[in-house]
Amino acid sequence: MNDRQAHYPNYSFEFNCQDDVLNCMFWADETEKTYYAEFGDVISFDATFRTNKYQMVFVPFTAIDHHKKSVTVGSGLLSNESIESYSWLLKAFLKTHRKEPTLVLTDQDVAIKQAVENVFLEKKISDDLFTNTDFRKRFSKLVWDINMKPDVFEVKWGLLMKEFNLEDTRWFKYMFTIRDSWIPGYFSDIPKCGLMKTTSRSENGWEVYIVQHNNSKSDLKNKFKVEIKVEEKEINCSCEHFKPMGVLCRHAFTIMMRCGVKEIPERYILKRWRKDVISRNYRFTYVQSDSGDCENVKLVNDSYYSFESCLDIVRDDKKRLTLFVEKQQMLLKEFESDYIYPGLKSKTDGEVVCKRLGVTIPIPEEINIHVPEVQSNKGSGIKKRIPSAGEVAYENSKKEHRMCSGCGKRVPHNLRTCPERVGAAKSAKDS
């Protein structure tokens, strides 16, 4: 890993030892860092048991890309599942990516939850708060009172936050900033009558519609307020689907079609959903030189990295892109003029593996970091791995079969399914 970090641009690797025994490690390559930069707003991580040779706890960090597919944004190995180990891992994750995620999804493991709270700055709302009967009752009454005016709501909200010391809690602060999208009192002046236009043109240029699903009960929570500025190509819906999901809701599309809007406005097509959000040239990251020279390997990878960076800079500028291509072609002609193809080289399996992993130095005879003792994962259950269907079939194929009374052979069928007996019965029936 250290050798790979030395030869691959933008490759990160961290490890921690207790005495001379490996305790924790974390790594992420350039592609994983790029995925996190673009899609790292929401990540998940969880421990997986016994998936490696040393039976350490494997912890992959996962995000969702622009194709709604899972992508890895970092990986870790732990010798145990203590709060200290998870805290170290999250600190290494932050050191590598340099920014916190907006949302972290984990299981209910106590050590993971404590580590998240220790390392990440955001504060989670205490479970004790919502088990407080007095708070729950007053909070529910405050947010569901459809007759409460907005100014009264804001005063009572402030008093409640102050009483329970929640003024600096991020979640409550955020929910207050979007109060006009979920507090019923802010919709008290809107007619509740299916789909209708409440104003032909308001002073600020917004046209306001109310959308209701035909098969829904006629209550407030099933009606949605949609505001649109056709000329400015702006649209807002009270369901707030765009904020968490990054795509417009069906209510917005309904109104856009009614208003003759034929294309999705550019501002509502987020970068994270575009095809070109990740450079197509990251396939070069894993190319290695065949040379055994460490310095040569580093230069080769630096060259690929420089090429990718230049292409990303000029790809949207036709003039600069043309100049970039011309300079490449000039260099190519210059180098091709005296190039002699070396032919294929035979490699042992070990050399191939080392090249793939980015290892260019021989494995040392003296090992100064040792494998940790086998640890049991908290959710490990039985120690034996569940075999795949293929493995089961292979094991069954090695077993000695019973004698079939139909054909008199030791085969994996019985009298009822014997091909010879079935074939003979079919012939008799046809004749």
mmCIF file of N, CA, C and O in Angstrom, residues 124-220:
data_model
loop_
_atom_site.group_PDB
_atom_site.id
_atom_site.type_symbol
_atom_site.label_atom_id
_atom_site.label_comp_id
_atom_site.label_asym_id
_atom_site.label_seq_id
_atom_site.Cartn_x
_atom_site.Cartn_y
_atom_site.Cartn_z
ATOM 1 N N LYS A 124 -26.715 14.752 16.401
ATOM 2 C CA LYS A 124 -27.966 14.024 16.177
ATOM 3 C C LYS A 124 -28.948 14.360 17.295
ATOM 4 O O LYS A 124 -28.568 14.582 18.433
ATOM 5 N N ILE A 125 -30.226 14.415 16.957
ATOM 6 C CA ILE A 125 -31.245 14.667 17.968
ATOM 7 C C ILE A 125 -31.294 13.479 18.915
ATOM 8 O O ILE A 125 -31.384 12.335 18.495
ATOM 9 N N SER A 126 -31.231 13.747 20.186
ATOM 10 C CA SER A 126 -31.206 12.685 21.185
ATOM 11 C C SER A 126 -32.496 11.881 21.169
ATOM 12 O O SER A 126 -33.591 12.428 21.048
ATOM 13 N N ASP A 127 -32.353 10.551 21.303
ATOM 14 C CA ASP A 127 -33.542 9.699 21.400
ATOM 15 C C ASP A 127 -34.368 10.048 22.632
ATOM 16 O O ASP A 127 -35.586 9.917 22.645
ATOM 17 N N ASP A 128 -33.679 10.501 23.691
ATOM 18 C CA ASP A 128 -34.382 10.851 24.926
ATOM 19 C C ASP A 128 -35.376 11.989 24.716
ATOM 20 O O ASP A 128 -36.382 12.084 25.399
ATOM 21 N N LEU A 129 -35.053 12.849 23.736
ATOM 22 C CA LEU A 129 -35.913 14.008 23.498
ATOM 23 C C LEU A 129 -37.310 13.567 23.065
ATOM 24 O O LEU A 129 -38.317 14.091 23.536
ATOM 25 N N PHE A 130 -37.372 12.597 22.149
ATOM 26 C CA PHE A 130 -38.670 12.177 21.643
ATOM 27 C C PHE A 130 -39.350 11.122 22.519
ATOM 28 O O PHE A 130 -40.446 10.683 22.227
ATOM 29 N N THR A 131 -38.658 10.698 23.573
ATOM 30 C CA THR A 131 -39.343 9.886 24.578
ATOM 31 C C THR A 131 -39.884 10.763 25.697
ATOM 32 O O THR A 131 -40.572 10.274 26.589
ATOM 33 N N ASN A 132 -39.575 12.057 25.620
ATOM 34 C CA ASN A 132 -40.109 13.030 26.580
ATOM 35 C C ASN A 132 -41.558 13.324 26.200
ATOM 36 O O ASN A 132 -41.838 13.980 25.197
ATOM 37 N N THR A 133 -42.479 12.827 26.983
ATOM 38 C CA THR A 133 -43.908 12.949 26.670
ATOM 39 C C THR A 133 -44.337 14.405 26.540
ATOM 40 O O THR A 133 -45.095 14.764 25.630
ATOM 41 N N ASP A 134 -43.853 15.260 27.419
ATOM 42 C CA ASP A 134 -44.228 16.673 27.391
ATOM 43 C C ASP A 134 -43.762 17.339 26.096
ATOM 44 O O ASP A 134 -44.526 18.052 25.436
ATOM 45 N N PHE A 135 -42.515 17.072 25.698
ATOM 46 C CA PHE A 135 -41.993 17.674 24.463
ATOM 47 C C PHE A 135 -42.766 17.170 23.252
ATOM 48 O O PHE A 135 -43.152 17.956 22.381
ATOM 49 N N ARG A 136 -43.003 15.860 23.169
ATOM 50 C CA ARG A 136 -43.709 15.290 22.013
ATOM 51 C C ARG A 136 -45.107 15.882 21.876
ATOM 52 O O ARG A 136 -45.538 16.227 20.769
ATOM 53 N N LYS A 137 -45.790 16.021 22.982
ATOM 54 C CA LYS A 137 -47.152 16.542 22.949
ATOM 55 C C LYS A 137 -47.162 17.993 22.477
ATOM 56 O O LYS A 137 -47.963 18.377 21.604
ATOM 57 N N ARG A 138 -46.288 18.800 23.039
ATOM 58 C CA ARG A 138 -46.252 20.219 22.674
ATOM 59 C C ARG A 138 -45.729 20.435 21.257
ATOM 60 O O ARG A 138 -46.210 21.311 20.532
ATOM 61 N N PHE A 139 -44.756 19.631 20.840
ATOM 62 C CA PHE A 139 -44.214 19.755 19.491
ATOM 63 C C PHE A 139 -45.273 19.388 18.448
ATOM 64 O O PHE A 139 -45.450 20.080 17.447
ATOM 65 N N SER A 140 -45.994 18.274 18.675
ATOM 66 C CA SER A 140 -47.041 17.851 17.741
ATOM 67 C C SER A 140 -48.161 18.884 17.647
ATOM 68 O O SER A 140 -48.653 19.191 16.557
ATOM 69 N N LYS A 141 -48.559 19.428 18.780
ATOM 70 C CA LYS A 141 -49.618 20.435 18.785
ATOM 71 C C LYS A 141 -49.192 21.685 18.028
ATOM 72 O O LYS A 141 -49.987 22.307 17.312
ATOM 73 N N LEU A 142 -47.912 22.026 18.155
ATOM 74 C CA LEU A 142 -47.396 23.223 17.494
ATOM 75 C C LEU A 142 -47.392 23.079 15.974
ATOM 76 O O LEU A 142 -47.832 23.969 15.247
ATOM 77 N N VAL A 143 -46.893 21.958 15.467
ATOM 78 C CA VAL A 143 -46.702 21.820 14.022
ATOM 79 C C VAL A 143 -47.954 21.384 13.277
ATOM 80 O O VAL A 143 -48.035 21.553 12.049
ATOM 81 N N TRP A 144 -48.964 20.821 13.986
ATOM 82 C CA TRP A 144 -50.153 20.344 13.281
ATOM 83 C C TRP A 144 -51.386 21.229 13.469
ATOM 84 O O TRP A 144 -52.465 20.864 13.026
ATOM 85 N N ASP A 145 -51.233 22.368 14.099
ATOM 86 C CA ASP A 145 -52.363 23.285 14.298
ATOM 87 C C ASP A 145 -52.601 24.075 13.008
ATOM 88 O O ASP A 145 -51.873 25.012 12.688
ATOM 89 N N ILE A 146 -53.645 23.691 12.239
ATOM 90 C CA ILE A 146 -53.881 24.328 10.942
ATOM 91 C C ILE A 146 -54.447 25.736 11.084
ATOM 92 O O ILE A 146 -54.479 26.502 10.115
ATOM 93 N N ASN A 147 -54.891 26.096 12.276
ATOM 94 C CA ASN A 147 -55.465 27.433 12.479
ATOM 95 C C ASN A 147 -54.458 28.440 13.026
ATOM 96 O O ASN A 147 -54.764 29.616 13.155
ATOM 97 N N MET A 148 -53.263 27.977 13.336
ATOM 98 C CA MET A 148 -52.255 28.866 13.905
ATOM 99 C C MET A 148 -51.630 29.728 12.811
ATOM 100 O O MET A 148 -51.171 29.231 11.784
ATOM 101 N N LYS A 149 -51.580 31.024 13.029
ATOM 102 C CA LYS A 149 -51.002 31.951 12.070
ATOM 103 C C LYS A 149 -49.474 31.829 12.075
ATOM 104 O O LYS A 149 -48.873 31.496 13.110
ATOM 105 N N PRO A 150 -48.835 32.113 10.948
ATOM 106 C CA PRO A 150 -47.374 31.978 10.858
ATOM 107 C C PRO A 150 -46.616 32.759 11.933
ATOM 108 O O PRO A 150 -45.645 32.244 12.489
ATOM 109 N N ASP A 151 -47.031 34.014 12.226
ATOM 110 C CA ASP A 151 -46.288 34.803 13.210
ATOM 111 C C ASP A 151 -46.391 34.195 14.611
ATOM 112 O O ASP A 151 -45.427 34.211 15.388
ATOM 113 N N VAL A 152 -47.564 33.632 14.926
ATOM 114 C CA VAL A 152 -47.737 32.978 16.232
ATOM 115 C C VAL A 152 -46.896 31.712 16.294
ATOM 116 O O VAL A 152 -46.250 31.419 17.320
ATOM 117 N N PHE A 153 -46.880 30.956 15.201
ATOM 118 C CA PHE A 153 -46.072 29.735 15.140
ATOM 119 C C PHE A 153 -44.601 30.042 15.388
ATOM 120 O O PHE A 153 -43.923 29.336 16.160
ATOM 121 N N GLU A 154 -44.092 31.085 14.755
ATOM 122 C CA GLU A 154 -42.672 31.406 14.880
ATOM 123 C C GLU A 154 -42.292 31.772 16.308
ATOM 124 O O GLU A 154 -41.225 31.393 16.804
ATOM 125 N N VAL A 155 -43.178 32.493 17.001
ATOM 126 C CA VAL A 155 -42.909 32.852 18.394
ATOM 127 C C VAL A 155 -42.900 31.603 19.278
ATOM 128 O O VAL A 155 -41.989 31.396 20.089
ATOM 129 N N LYS A 156 -43.913 30.731 19.119
ATOM 130 C CA LYS A 156 -44.009 29.531 19.944
ATOM 131 C C LYS A 156 -42.870 28.550 19.647
ATOM 132 O O LYS A 156 -42.375 27.863 20.543
ATOM 133 N N TRP A 157 -42.478 28.477 18.388
ATOM 134 C CA TRP A 157 -41.338 27.619 18.019
ATOM 135 C C TRP A 157 -40.083 28.086 18.751
ATOM 136 O O TRP A 157 -39.353 27.272 19.336
ATOM 137 N N GLY A 158 -39.830 29.392 18.733
ATOM 138 C CA GLY A 158 -38.651 29.928 19.402
ATOM 139 C C GLY A 158 -38.642 29.636 20.896
ATOM 140 O O GLY A 158 -37.612 29.280 21.469
ATOM 141 N N LEU A 159 -39.804 29.776 21.529
ATOM 142 C CA LEU A 159 -39.905 29.513 22.966
ATOM 143 C C LEU A 159 -39.650 28.035 23.281
ATOM 144 O O LEU A 159 -38.988 27.697 24.265
ATOM 145 N N LEU A 160 -40.188 27.135 22.433
ATOM 146 C CA LEU A 160 -40.000 25.701 22.643
ATOM 147 C C LEU A 160 -38.531 25.309 22.477
ATOM 148 O O LEU A 160 -37.991 24.527 23.266
ATOM 149 N N MET A 161 -37.878 25.853 21.451
ATOM 150 C CA MET A 161 -36.467 25.556 21.223
ATOM 151 C C MET A 161 -35.615 26.032 22.399
ATOM 152 O O MET A 161 -34.676 25.348 22.832
ATOM 153 N N LYS A 162 -35.938 27.209 22.931
ATOM 154 C CA LYS A 162 -35.170 27.766 24.050
ATOM 155 C C LYS A 162 -35.366 26.945 25.315
ATOM 156 O O LYS A 162 -34.412 26.672 26.050
ATOM 157 N N GLU A 163 -36.606 26.518 25.572
ATOM 158 C CA GLU A 163 -36.905 25.766 26.782
ATOM 159 C C GLU A 163 -36.170 24.429 26.829
ATOM 160 O O GLU A 163 -35.683 24.009 27.892
ATOM 161 N N PHE A 164 -36.068 23.752 25.658
ATOM 162 C CA PHE A 164 -35.426 22.444 25.626
ATOM 163 C C PHE A 164 -33.981 22.519 25.106
ATOM 164 O O PHE A 164 -33.392 21.502 24.749
ATOM 165 N N ASN A 165 -33.432 23.734 25.042
ATOM 166 C CA ASN A 165 -32.032 23.939 24.659
ATOM 167 C C ASN A 165 -31.713 23.351 23.278
ATOM 168 O O ASN A 165 -30.727 22.628 23.086
ATOM 169 N N LEU A 166 -32.565 23.654 22.310
ATOM 170 C CA LEU A 166 -32.420 23.116 20.955
ATOM 171 C C LEU A 166 -32.095 24.195 19.922
ATOM 172 O O LEU A 166 -32.144 23.938 18.720
ATOM 173 N N GLU A 167 -31.726 25.367 20.393
ATOM 174 C CA GLU A 167 -31.514 26.503 19.481
ATOM 175 C C GLU A 167 -30.364 26.265 18.504
ATOM 176 O O GLU A 167 -30.367 26.799 17.397
ATOM 177 N N ASP A 168 -29.362 25.461 18.907
ATOM 178 C CA ASP A 168 -28.203 25.227 18.048
ATOM 179 C C ASP A 168 -28.221 23.850 17.382
ATOM 180 O O ASP A 168 -27.231 23.452 16.764
ATOM 181 N N THR A 169 -29.331 23.130 17.512
ATOM 182 C CA THR A 169 -29.431 21.811 16.886
ATOM 183 C C THR A 169 -29.717 21.969 15.397
ATOM 184 O O THR A 169 -30.699 22.597 15.007
ATOM 185 N N ARG A 170 -28.844 21.383 14.580
ATOM 186 C CA ARG A 170 -28.892 21.632 13.124
ATOM 187 C C ARG A 170 -30.221 21.224 12.490
ATOM 188 O O ARG A 170 -30.764 21.931 11.653
ATOM 189 N N TRP A 171 -30.750 20.068 12.887
ATOM 190 C CA TRP A 171 -31.973 19.587 12.255
ATOM 191 C C TRP A 171 -33.137 20.545 12.499
ATOM 192 O O TRP A 171 -33.881 20.882 11.579
ATOM 193 N N PHE A 172 -33.309 20.995 13.745
ATOM 194 C CA PHE A 172 -34.404 21.920 14.048
ATOM 195 C C PHE A 172 -34.203 23.267 13.349
ATOM 196 O O PHE A 172 -35.167 23.880 12.883
ATOM 197 N N LYS A 173 -32.960 23.704 13.265
ATOM 198 C CA LYS A 173 -32.681 24.980 12.575
ATOM 199 C C LYS A 173 -33.058 24.879 11.102
ATOM 200 O O LYS A 173 -33.643 25.800 10.528
ATOM 201 N N TYR A 174 -32.705 23.735 10.477
ATOM 202 C CA TYR A 174 -33.030 23.548 9.064
ATOM 203 C C TYR A 174 -34.533 23.469 8.847
ATOM 204 O O TYR A 174 -35.078 24.081 7.917
ATOM 205 N N MET A 175 -35.237 22.701 9.694
ATOM 206 C CA MET A 175 -36.678 22.565 9.540
ATOM 207 C C MET A 175 -37.394 23.908 9.700
ATOM 208 O O MET A 175 -38.421 24.158 9.054
ATOM 209 N N PHE A 176 -36.845 24.781 10.518
ATOM 210 C CA PHE A 176 -37.458 26.099 10.681
ATOM 211 C C PHE A 176 -37.263 26.955 9.435
ATOM 212 O O PHE A 176 -38.154 27.734 9.052
ATOM 213 N N THR A 177 -36.118 26.814 8.778
ATOM 214 C CA THR A 177 -35.874 27.619 7.569
ATOM 215 C C THR A 177 -36.821 27.232 6.434
ATOM 216 O O THR A 177 -37.094 28.060 5.557
ATOM 217 N N ILE A 178 -37.334 25.987 6.434
ATOM 218 C CA ILE A 178 -38.254 25.551 5.370
ATOM 219 C C ILE A 178 -39.675 25.400 5.913
ATOM 220 O O ILE A 178 -40.469 24.633 5.379
ATOM 221 N N ARG A 179 -39.990 26.154 6.970
ATOM 222 C CA ARG A 179 -41.301 26.024 7.628
ATOM 223 C C ARG A 179 -42.462 26.308 6.697
ATOM 224 O O ARG A 179 -43.540 25.735 6.837
ATOM 225 N N ASP A 180 -42.249 27.160 5.694
ATOM 226 C CA ASP A 180 -43.356 27.493 4.793
ATOM 227 C C ASP A 180 -43.694 26.354 3.841
ATOM 228 O O ASP A 180 -44.660 26.428 3.081
ATOM 229 N N SER A 181 -42.905 25.274 3.867
ATOM 230 C CA SER A 181 -43.180 24.143 2.975
ATOM 231 C C SER A 181 -43.814 22.959 3.698
ATOM 232 O O SER A 181 -44.195 21.984 3.052
ATOM 233 N N TRP A 182 -43.943 23.039 5.051
ATOM 234 C CA TRP A 182 -44.509 21.883 5.748
ATOM 235 C C TRP A 182 -45.424 22.235 6.925
ATOM 236 O O TRP A 182 -46.140 21.357 7.417
ATOM 237 N N ILE A 183 -45.419 23.470 7.369
ATOM 238 C CA ILE A 183 -46.301 23.865 8.466
ATOM 239 C C ILE A 183 -47.664 24.273 7.893
ATOM 240 O O ILE A 183 -47.742 25.183 7.063
ATOM 241 N N PRO A 184 -48.772 23.620 8.289
ATOM 242 C CA PRO A 184 -50.105 23.873 7.713
ATOM 243 C C PRO A 184 -50.538 25.329 7.764
ATOM 244 O O PRO A 184 -51.229 25.801 6.864
ATOM 245 N N GLY A 185 -50.148 26.062 8.803
ATOM 246 C CA GLY A 185 -50.576 27.451 8.920
ATOM 247 C C GLY A 185 -50.165 28.325 7.755
ATOM 248 O O GLY A 185 -50.809 29.341 7.468
ATOM 249 N N TYR A 186 -49.110 27.939 7.042
ATOM 250 C CA TYR A 186 -48.642 28.737 5.907
ATOM 251 C C TYR A 186 -49.477 28.494 4.650
ATOM 252 O O TYR A 186 -49.255 29.130 3.621
ATOM 253 N N PHE A 187 -50.440 27.557 4.695
ATOM 254 C CA PHE A 187 -51.292 27.266 3.543
ATOM 255 C C PHE A 187 -52.753 27.666 3.787
ATOM 256 O O PHE A 187 -53.630 27.286 3.037
ATOM 257 N N SER A 188 -52.982 28.424 4.844
ATOM 258 C CA SER A 188 -54.361 28.721 5.240
ATOM 259 C C SER A 188 -55.110 29.595 4.236
ATOM 260 O O SER A 188 -56.337 29.583 4.191
ATOM 261 N N ASP A 189 -54.397 30.333 3.385
ATOM 262 C CA ASP A 189 -55.067 31.223 2.440
ATOM 263 C C ASP A 189 -55.203 30.628 1.047
ATOM 264 O O ASP A 189 -55.573 31.315 0.098
ATOM 265 N N ILE A 190 -54.935 29.339 0.905
ATOM 266 C CA ILE A 190 -54.982 28.694 -0.415
ATOM 267 C C ILE A 190 -56.259 27.879 -0.547
ATOM 268 O O ILE A 190 -56.512 26.990 0.271
ATOM 269 N N PRO A 191 -57.102 28.122 -1.574
ATOM 270 C CA PRO A 191 -58.318 27.322 -1.779
ATOM 271 C C PRO A 191 -57.978 25.857 -1.996
ATOM 272 O O PRO A 191 -57.044 25.530 -2.713
ATOM 273 N N LYS A 192 -58.717 24.949 -1.389
ATOM 274 C CA LYS A 192 -58.460 23.508 -1.478
ATOM 275 C C LYS A 192 -59.473 22.887 -2.427
ATOM 276 O O LYS A 192 -60.455 22.314 -2.013
ATOM 277 N N CYS A 193 -59.242 23.001 -3.716
ATOM 278 C CA CYS A 193 -60.264 22.551 -4.672
ATOM 279 C C CYS A 193 -59.633 21.846 -5.865
ATOM 280 O O CYS A 193 -59.780 22.282 -6.991
ATOM 281 N N GLY A 194 -58.930 20.755 -5.620
ATOM 282 C CA GLY A 194 -58.343 19.977 -6.707
ATOM 283 C C GLY A 194 -57.263 20.766 -7.418
ATOM 284 O O GLY A 194 -56.336 21.253 -6.815
ATOM 285 N N LEU A 195 -57.355 20.868 -8.753
ATOM 286 C CA LEU A 195 -56.396 21.621 -9.547
ATOM 287 C C LEU A 195 -57.064 22.896 -10.026
ATOM 288 O O LEU A 195 -58.040 22.872 -10.760
ATOM 289 N N MET A 196 -56.525 24.020 -9.595
ATOM 290 C CA MET A 196 -57.096 25.288 -10.031
ATOM 291 C C MET A 196 -56.037 26.360 -9.983
ATOM 292 O O MET A 196 -55.022 26.231 -9.299
ATOM 293 N N LYS A 197 -56.268 27.426 -10.700
ATOM 294 C CA LYS A 197 -55.359 28.553 -10.734
ATOM 295 C C LYS A 197 -55.909 29.615 -9.797
ATOM 296 O O LYS A 197 -57.026 30.072 -9.960
ATOM 297 N N THR A 198 -55.124 29.992 -8.775
ATOM 298 C CA THR A 198 -55.640 30.923 -7.779
ATOM 299 C C THR A 198 -55.424 32.376 -8.176
ATOM 300 O O THR A 198 -56.177 33.250 -7.783
ATOM 301 N N THR A 199 -54.380 32.646 -8.962
ATOM 302 C CA THR A 199 -54.143 34.012 -9.446
ATOM 303 C C THR A 199 -53.651 33.931 -10.874
ATOM 304 O O THR A 199 -52.860 33.070 -11.222
ATOM 305 N N SER A 200 -54.132 34.829 -11.717
ATOM 306 C CA SER A 200 -53.696 34.814 -13.113
ATOM 307 C C SER A 200 -52.255 35.278 -13.238
ATOM 308 O O SER A 200 -51.497 34.772 -14.037
ATOM 309 N N ARG A 201 -51.880 36.240 -12.482
ATOM 310 C CA ARG A 201 -50.499 36.720 -12.485
ATOM 311 C C ARG A 201 -50.285 37.560 -11.245
ATOM 312 O O ARG A 201 -50.845 38.632 -11.114
ATOM 313 N N SER A 202 -49.484 37.052 -10.317
ATOM 314 C CA SER A 202 -49.227 37.819 -9.104
ATOM 315 C C SER A 202 -48.204 38.910 -9.384
ATOM 316 O O SER A 202 -47.578 38.945 -10.430
ATOM 317 N N GLU A 203 -48.029 39.785 -8.428
ATOM 318 C CA GLU A 203 -47.166 40.950 -8.621
ATOM 319 C C GLU A 203 -45.710 40.558 -8.869
ATOM 320 O O GLU A 203 -45.002 41.239 -9.587
ATOM 321 N N ASN A 204 -45.280 39.447 -8.266
ATOM 322 C CA ASN A 204 -43.880 39.054 -8.450
ATOM 323 C C ASN A 204 -43.684 38.101 -9.633
ATOM 324 O O ASN A 204 -42.609 37.551 -9.812
ATOM 325 N N GLY A 205 -44.713 37.855 -10.413
ATOM 326 C CA GLY A 205 -44.575 37.050 -11.620
ATOM 327 C C GLY A 205 -44.858 35.579 -11.453
ATOM 328 O O GLY A 205 -44.766 34.812 -12.402
ATOM 329 N N TRP A 206 -45.230 35.141 -10.244
ATOM 330 C CA TRP A 206 -45.511 33.726 -10.017
ATOM 331 C C TRP A 206 -46.954 33.390 -10.340
ATOM 332 O O TRP A 206 -47.856 34.115 -9.974
ATOM 333 N N GLU A 207 -47.164 32.270 -11.027
ATOM 334 C CA GLU A 207 -48.489 31.696 -11.184
ATOM 335 C C GLU A 207 -48.599 30.546 -10.196
ATOM 336 O O GLU A 207 -47.704 29.701 -10.103
ATOM 337 N N VAL A 208 -49.699 30.503 -9.446
ATOM 338 C CA VAL A 208 -49.843 29.536 -8.365
ATOM 339 C C VAL A 208 -50.944 28.538 -8.704
ATOM 340 O O VAL A 208 -52.042 28.919 -9.093
ATOM 341 N N TYR A 209 -50.634 27.234 -8.540
ATOM 342 C CA TYR A 209 -51.592 26.162 -8.788
ATOM 343 C C TYR A 209 -51.670 25.281 -7.555
ATOM 344 O O TYR A 209 -50.723 25.166 -6.773
ATOM 345 N N ILE A 210 -52.817 24.608 -7.393
ATOM 346 C CA ILE A 210 -52.966 23.592 -6.357
ATOM 347 C C ILE A 210 -53.187 22.257 -7.058
ATOM 348 O O ILE A 210 -54.106 22.119 -7.863
ATOM 349 N N VAL A 211 -52.335 21.282 -6.764
ATOM 350 C CA VAL A 211 -52.433 19.963 -7.375
ATOM 351 C C VAL A 211 -52.933 18.978 -6.328
ATOM 352 O O VAL A 211 -52.405 18.906 -5.222
ATOM 353 N N GLN A 212 -53.972 18.215 -6.673
ATOM 354 C CA GLN A 212 -54.477 17.163 -5.774
ATOM 355 C C GLN A 212 -54.621 15.878 -6.564
ATOM 356 O O GLN A 212 -55.084 15.869 -7.698
ATOM 357 N N HIS A 213 -54.201 14.778 -5.967
ATOM 358 C CA HIS A 213 -54.370 13.477 -6.621
ATOM 359 C C HIS A 213 -55.839 13.105 -6.618
ATOM 360 O O HIS A 213 -56.523 13.205 -5.610
ATOM 361 N N ASN A 214 -56.318 12.621 -7.738
ATOM 362 C CA ASN A 214 -57.745 12.299 -7.876
ATOM 363 C C ASN A 214 -58.191 11.176 -6.953
ATOM 364 O O ASN A 214 -59.333 11.127 -6.524
ATOM 365 N N ASN A 215 -57.286 10.237 -6.647
ATOM 366 C CA ASN A 215 -57.666 9.088 -5.832
ATOM 367 C C ASN A 215 -57.308 9.261 -4.370
ATOM 368 O O ASN A 215 -57.259 8.305 -3.624
ATOM 369 N N SER A 216 -57.050 10.506 -3.952
ATOM 370 C CA SER A 216 -56.663 10.750 -2.573
ATOM 371 C C SER A 216 -57.803 11.375 -1.801
ATOM 372 O O SER A 216 -58.701 11.987 -2.370
ATOM 373 N N LYS A 217 -57.770 11.229 -0.490
ATOM 374 C CA LYS A 217 -58.739 11.892 0.348
ATOM 375 C C LYS A 217 -58.509 13.401 0.285
ATOM 376 O O LYS A 217 -57.382 13.861 0.210
ATOM 377 N N SER A 218 -59.592 14.163 0.362
ATOM 378 C CA SER A 218 -59.474 15.615 0.192
ATOM 379 C C SER A 218 -59.046 16.275 1.501
ATOM 380 O O SER A 218 -59.782 17.041 2.099
ATOM 381 N N ASP A 219 -57.844 15.923 1.952
ATOM 382 C CA ASP A 219 -57.303 16.609 3.119
ATOM 383 C C ASP A 219 -56.063 17.389 2.710
ATOM 384 O O ASP A 219 -55.548 17.248 1.606
ATOM 385 N N LEU A 220 -55.558 18.180 3.607
ATOM 386 C CA LEU A 220 -54.509 19.130 3.279
ATOM 387 C C LEU A 220 -53.222 18.460 2.815
ATOM 388 O O LEU A 220 -52.583 18.909 1.873
#
